[in-house]
Structure formats: structure tokens, C-alpha cells
Amino acid sequence: AHYQLAKVEFDMKRFADAQAEAEKAVSLESDDSANHYLLGRIYQSLNKREMAKAQFQITEKLIQAKGPGSGMATGRNSH
């Protein structure tokens, strides 16, 4: 639920609210690469470049850990 709320807030350009929801999503499901990727995009939009970079690195590590072809298989990143 937090991921979906963060995505809606992000799409509405309400980045502070999106950040709060995405951070909750990450804390509850830290092994979900989609959560980290969205949080990285939110940080980017807030000009928090180093924080965004860290989230993108975590995203990449999680994807690699799941093996080839897995990508972000949650389907959450589709519109």
C-alpha cells in the first residue's frame, strides 16, 4: 500500500509526501527493488543526488541477486 501511495504522490509531484510513503515501503519490504527504485526517483526529484544514487545502487544489487532475467518482476514499474 505504501508503494502505491508513494507512486500516486510522485506522479502528482508531491515529492515530500511521496518520500515519506516510499521510505515506509522500503522499511517494510527492503528486499523489493521497485521500492528502492521509486525512492531513488523521488530523491532525484528533490535534488538529493547522493541519496538517490545510494537507492539506485541498492536497486541494482537486488536485481543482480535475483539472477538474470528477473529485473523488477513486481510489475509495479509499469503504468
Short mmCIF file of N, CA, C and O in Angstrom, two decimals:
data_model
loop_
_atom_site.label_atom_id
_atom_site.label_comp_id
_atom_site.label_asym_id
_atom_site.label_seq_id
_atom_site.Cartn_x
_atom_site.Cartn_y
_atom_site.Cartn_z
N ALA A 1 0.82 -1.20 0.00
CA ALA A 1 0.00 0.00 0.00
C ALA A 1 0.86 1.27 0.00
O ALA A 1 0.52 2.24 -0.66
N HIS A 2 1.98 1.24 0.74
CA HIS A 2 2.84 2.43 0.80
C HIS A 2 3.47 2.72 -0.56
O HIS A 2 3.59 3.89 -0.94
N TYR A 3 3.84 1.66 -1.29
CA TYR A 3 4.42 1.86 -2.63
C TYR A 3 3.40 2.58 -3.52
O TYR A 3 3.75 3.55 -4.19
N GLN A 4 2.16 2.10 -3.53
CA GLN A 4 1.14 2.69 -4.39
C GLN A 4 0.88 4.15 -4.01
O GLN A 4 0.74 5.00 -4.89
N LEU A 5 0.81 4.42 -2.71
CA LEU A 5 0.62 5.81 -2.28
C LEU A 5 1.80 6.69 -2.70
O LEU A 5 1.61 7.81 -3.16
N ALA A 6 3.01 6.17 -2.55
CA ALA A 6 4.20 6.92 -2.95
C ALA A 6 4.17 7.21 -4.44
O ALA A 6 4.51 8.31 -4.87
N LYS A 7 3.75 6.22 -5.23
CA LYS A 7 3.70 6.40 -6.69
C LYS A 7 2.68 7.47 -7.07
O LYS A 7 2.96 8.33 -7.91
N VAL A 8 1.51 7.44 -6.44
CA VAL A 8 0.49 8.46 -6.72
C VAL A 8 1.01 9.85 -6.35
O VAL A 8 0.89 10.80 -7.14
N GLU A 9 1.59 9.96 -5.16
CA GLU A 9 2.14 11.25 -4.73
C GLU A 9 3.24 11.72 -5.67
O GLU A 9 3.31 12.91 -6.02
N PHE A 10 4.10 10.80 -6.10
CA PHE A 10 5.18 11.13 -7.02
C PHE A 10 4.60 11.64 -8.35
O PHE A 10 5.04 12.66 -8.87
N ASP A 11 3.62 10.92 -8.88
CA ASP A 11 3.02 11.33 -10.15
C ASP A 11 2.34 12.69 -10.05
O ASP A 11 2.26 13.42 -11.04
N MET A 12 1.88 13.04 -8.84
CA MET A 12 1.25 14.34 -8.62
C MET A 12 2.28 15.42 -8.24
O MET A 12 1.91 16.54 -7.91
N LYS A 13 3.55 15.03 -8.28
CA LYS A 13 4.66 15.92 -7.95
C LYS A 13 4.62 16.41 -6.50
O LYS A 13 5.08 17.50 -6.19
N ARG A 14 4.05 15.60 -5.62
CA ARG A 14 4.05 15.89 -4.19
C ARG A 14 5.18 15.07 -3.57
O ARG A 14 4.95 14.04 -2.94
N PHE A 15 6.38 15.54 -3.81
CA PHE A 15 7.58 14.75 -3.54
C PHE A 15 7.83 14.49 -2.05
O PHE A 15 8.31 13.42 -1.69
N ALA A 16 7.54 15.45 -1.18
CA ALA A 16 7.76 15.23 0.25
C ALA A 16 6.85 14.12 0.77
O ALA A 16 7.28 13.24 1.52
N ASP A 17 5.58 14.14 0.35
CA ASP A 17 4.65 13.09 0.74
C ASP A 17 5.07 11.75 0.13
O ASP A 17 4.99 10.71 0.79
N ALA A 18 5.50 11.80 -1.12
CA ALA A 18 5.95 10.58 -1.79
C ALA A 18 7.16 9.99 -1.07
O ALA A 18 7.25 8.77 -0.90
N GLN A 19 8.07 10.85 -0.65
CA GLN A 19 9.25 10.38 0.07
C GLN A 19 8.86 9.64 1.34
O GLN A 19 9.37 8.55 1.62
N ALA A 20 7.94 10.20 2.11
CA ALA A 20 7.53 9.58 3.37
C ALA A 20 6.94 8.19 3.12
O ALA A 20 7.28 7.23 3.82
N GLU A 21 6.08 8.07 2.11
CA GLU A 21 5.46 6.78 1.81
C GLU A 21 6.48 5.78 1.26
O GLU A 21 6.45 4.60 1.62
N ALA A 22 7.37 6.24 0.40
CA ALA A 22 8.38 5.34 -0.18
C ALA A 22 9.34 4.85 0.89
O ALA A 22 9.76 3.69 0.87
N GLU A 23 9.69 5.72 1.82
CA GLU A 23 10.57 5.30 2.91
C GLU A 23 9.89 4.24 3.78
O GLU A 23 10.54 3.29 4.22
N LYS A 24 8.58 4.37 3.99
CA LYS A 24 7.84 3.34 4.72
C LYS A 24 7.85 2.03 3.94
O LYS A 24 8.03 0.95 4.53
N ALA A 25 7.65 2.11 2.62
CA ALA A 25 7.65 0.91 1.79
C ALA A 25 9.00 0.20 1.86
O ALA A 25 9.06 -1.02 2.00
N VAL A 26 10.08 0.97 1.80
CA VAL A 26 11.42 0.39 1.89
C VAL A 26 11.64 -0.25 3.25
O VAL A 26 12.21 -1.34 3.35
N SER A 27 11.17 0.39 4.30
CA SER A 27 11.39 -0.17 5.63
C SER A 27 10.61 -1.47 5.83
O SER A 27 11.07 -2.36 6.55
N LEU A 28 9.46 -1.59 5.19
CA LEU A 28 8.65 -2.79 5.33
C LEU A 28 9.07 -3.91 4.37
O LEU A 28 8.91 -5.09 4.69
N GLU A 29 9.54 -3.54 3.19
CA GLU A 29 9.94 -4.52 2.18
C GLU A 29 11.27 -4.10 1.57
O GLU A 29 11.35 -3.71 0.41
N SER A 30 12.32 -4.23 2.36
CA SER A 30 13.64 -3.74 1.93
C SER A 30 14.25 -4.60 0.83
O SER A 30 15.22 -4.18 0.19
N ASP A 31 13.70 -5.78 0.57
CA ASP A 31 14.24 -6.64 -0.49
C ASP A 31 13.53 -6.45 -1.82
O ASP A 31 13.79 -7.17 -2.78
N ASP A 32 12.63 -5.48 -1.91
CA ASP A 32 11.89 -5.21 -3.15
C ASP A 32 12.58 -4.07 -3.91
O ASP A 32 12.58 -2.93 -3.47
N SER A 33 13.15 -4.41 -5.06
CA SER A 33 13.90 -3.43 -5.83
C SER A 33 13.03 -2.26 -6.30
O SER A 33 13.51 -1.14 -6.41
N ALA A 34 11.76 -2.51 -6.55
CA ALA A 34 10.86 -1.44 -7.01
C ALA A 34 10.73 -0.34 -5.96
O ALA A 34 10.66 0.85 -6.31
N ASN A 35 10.70 -0.72 -4.69
CA ASN A 35 10.62 0.27 -3.62
C ASN A 35 11.84 1.18 -3.63
O ASN A 35 11.73 2.40 -3.52
N HIS A 36 13.02 0.59 -3.76
CA HIS A 36 14.26 1.37 -3.76
C HIS A 36 14.36 2.25 -5.01
O HIS A 36 14.81 3.39 -4.93
N TYR A 37 13.93 1.71 -6.14
CA TYR A 37 13.99 2.49 -7.38
C TYR A 37 13.10 3.72 -7.29
O TYR A 37 13.51 4.83 -7.64
N LEU A 38 11.86 3.54 -6.81
CA LEU A 38 10.96 4.67 -6.68
C LEU A 38 11.51 5.70 -5.70
O LEU A 38 11.49 6.90 -5.97
N LEU A 39 12.04 5.23 -4.58
CA LEU A 39 12.62 6.16 -3.61
C LEU A 39 13.78 6.93 -4.24
O LEU A 39 13.93 8.13 -4.03
N GLY A 40 14.58 6.26 -5.04
CA GLY A 40 15.67 6.93 -5.75
C GLY A 40 15.16 8.01 -6.69
O GLY A 40 15.70 9.12 -6.76
N ARG A 41 14.08 7.72 -7.41
CA ARG A 41 13.50 8.72 -8.32
C ARG A 41 12.95 9.91 -7.54
O ARG A 41 13.06 11.06 -7.98
N ILE A 42 12.37 9.63 -6.38
CA ILE A 42 11.85 10.72 -5.55
C ILE A 42 13.00 11.58 -5.04
O ILE A 42 12.95 12.82 -5.12
N TYR A 43 14.05 10.94 -4.54
CA TYR A 43 15.22 11.69 -4.08
C TYR A 43 15.80 12.53 -5.22
O TYR A 43 16.20 13.68 -5.01
N GLN A 44 15.84 11.97 -6.43
CA GLN A 44 16.32 12.73 -7.59
C GLN A 44 15.50 13.99 -7.78
O GLN A 44 16.03 15.07 -8.03
N SER A 45 14.19 13.84 -7.70
CA SER A 45 13.29 14.98 -7.90
C SER A 45 13.46 16.04 -6.82
O SER A 45 13.16 17.21 -7.06
N LEU A 46 13.93 15.62 -5.66
CA LEU A 46 14.18 16.55 -4.56
C LEU A 46 15.62 17.05 -4.53
O LEU A 46 16.05 17.68 -3.57
N ASN A 47 16.38 16.75 -5.59
CA ASN A 47 17.79 17.13 -5.70
C ASN A 47 18.66 16.55 -4.60
O ASN A 47 19.65 17.15 -4.19
N LYS A 48 18.27 15.39 -4.10
CA LYS A 48 19.07 14.66 -3.11
C LYS A 48 19.86 13.60 -3.87
O LYS A 48 19.58 12.41 -3.78
N ARG A 49 20.84 14.07 -4.61
CA ARG A 49 21.54 13.21 -5.57
C ARG A 49 22.27 12.04 -4.93
O ARG A 49 22.23 10.93 -5.45
N GLU A 50 22.96 12.28 -3.84
CA GLU A 50 23.70 11.18 -3.20
C GLU A 50 22.76 10.13 -2.63
O GLU A 50 23.03 8.93 -2.73
N MET A 51 21.64 10.58 -2.07
CA MET A 51 20.67 9.63 -1.55
C MET A 51 20.03 8.84 -2.69
O MET A 51 19.79 7.64 -2.55
N ALA A 52 19.77 9.53 -3.80
CA ALA A 52 19.21 8.85 -4.97
C ALA A 52 20.19 7.80 -5.48
O ALA A 52 19.81 6.65 -5.76
N LYS A 53 21.45 8.18 -5.59
CA LYS A 53 22.48 7.26 -6.07
C LYS A 53 22.55 6.01 -5.20
O LYS A 53 22.64 4.88 -5.71
N ALA A 54 22.46 6.18 -3.90
CA ALA A 54 22.50 5.04 -2.98
C ALA A 54 21.32 4.11 -3.22
O ALA A 54 21.48 2.88 -3.22
N GLN A 55 20.14 4.68 -3.44
CA GLN A 55 18.96 3.84 -3.70
C GLN A 55 19.08 3.09 -5.02
O GLN A 55 18.69 1.92 -5.13
N PHE A 56 19.63 3.75 -6.04
CA PHE A 56 19.80 3.08 -7.32
C PHE A 56 20.83 1.96 -7.23
O PHE A 56 20.69 0.92 -7.87
N GLN A 57 21.86 2.16 -6.41
CA GLN A 57 22.85 1.09 -6.20
C GLN A 57 22.21 -0.10 -5.49
O GLN A 57 22.48 -1.25 -5.85
N ILE A 58 21.37 0.16 -4.52
CA ILE A 58 20.67 -0.93 -3.83
C ILE A 58 19.75 -1.65 -4.82
O ILE A 58 19.69 -2.89 -4.84
N THR A 59 19.05 -0.89 -5.65
CA THR A 59 18.17 -1.47 -6.66
C THR A 59 18.95 -2.44 -7.54
O THR A 59 18.53 -3.57 -7.77
N GLU A 60 20.11 -1.99 -8.02
CA GLU A 60 20.94 -2.81 -8.91
C GLU A 60 21.40 -4.08 -8.20
O GLU A 60 21.36 -5.18 -8.77
N LYS A 61 21.83 -3.96 -6.96
CA LYS A 61 22.28 -5.14 -6.21
C LYS A 61 21.16 -6.14 -6.02
O LYS A 61 21.37 -7.35 -6.14
N LEU A 62 19.96 -5.66 -5.72
CA LEU A 62 18.83 -6.56 -5.53
C LEU A 62 18.47 -7.28 -6.83
O LEU A 62 18.16 -8.47 -6.82
N ILE A 63 18.51 -6.54 -7.93
CA ILE A 63 18.21 -7.15 -9.23
C ILE A 63 19.25 -8.22 -9.56
O ILE A 63 18.90 -9.32 -9.99
N GLN A 64 20.51 -7.90 -9.35
CA GLN A 64 21.58 -8.86 -9.63
C GLN A 64 21.46 -10.09 -8.74
O GLN A 64 21.71 -11.21 -9.18
N ALA A 65 21.05 -9.90 -7.51
CA ALA A 65 20.94 -11.02 -6.57
C ALA A 65 19.83 -11.99 -6.99
O ALA A 65 19.91 -13.18 -6.69
N LYS A 66 18.84 -11.49 -7.69
CA LYS A 66 17.73 -12.35 -8.11
C LYS A 66 18.07 -13.14 -9.37
O LYS A 66 17.33 -14.03 -9.75
N GLY A 67 19.17 -12.79 -10.02
CA GLY A 67 19.60 -13.55 -11.19
C GLY A 67 19.16 -12.93 -12.50
O GLY A 67 18.35 -12.01 -12.53
N PRO A 68 19.70 -13.45 -13.59
CA PRO A 68 19.42 -12.90 -14.92
C PRO A 68 17.94 -13.04 -15.29
O PRO A 68 17.30 -14.02 -14.96
N GLY A 69 17.45 -12.02 -15.95
CA GLY A 69 16.09 -12.05 -16.46
C GLY A 69 15.02 -11.72 -15.44
O GLY A 69 13.85 -11.63 -15.77
N SER A 70 15.42 -11.51 -14.18
CA SER A 70 14.39 -11.24 -13.18
C SER A 70 13.95 -9.78 -13.22
O SER A 70 12.78 -9.50 -13.07
N GLY A 71 14.88 -8.86 -13.41
CA GLY A 71 14.54 -7.43 -13.47
C GLY A 71 13.71 -7.04 -12.28
O GLY A 71 13.84 -7.58 -11.21
N MET A 72 12.81 -6.09 -12.50
CA MET A 72 11.88 -5.70 -11.44
C MET A 72 10.57 -6.42 -11.73
O MET A 72 9.66 -5.87 -12.33
N ALA A 73 10.51 -7.65 -11.36
CA ALA A 73 9.40 -8.54 -11.72
C ALA A 73 8.12 -8.27 -10.96
O ALA A 73 7.16 -9.00 -11.13
N THR A 74 8.08 -7.25 -10.16
CA THR A 74 6.87 -6.97 -9.38
C THR A 74 5.76 -6.43 -10.27
O THR A 74 4.62 -6.47 -9.89
N GLY A 75 6.12 -5.90 -11.45
CA GLY A 75 5.12 -5.31 -12.31
C GLY A 75 4.71 -3.93 -11.86
O GLY A 75 3.87 -3.29 -12.48
N ARG A 76 5.31 -3.45 -10.80
CA ARG A 76 4.93 -2.16 -10.25
C ARG A 76 5.41 -1.00 -11.09
O ARG A 76 4.85 0.06 -11.02
N ASN A 77 6.47 -1.20 -11.86
CA ASN A 77 7.03 -0.07 -12.59
C ASN A 77 6.31 0.20 -13.90
O ASN A 77 6.69 1.07 -14.64
N SER A 78 5.26 -0.52 -14.19
CA SER A 78 4.51 -0.26 -15.41
C SER A 78 3.41 0.76 -15.12
O SER A 78 2.96 0.91 -13.99
N HIS A 79 2.99 1.46 -16.15
CA HIS A 79 1.95 2.49 -15.96
C HIS A 79 0.62 1.95 -16.40
O HIS A 79 0.43 1.27 -17.28
#
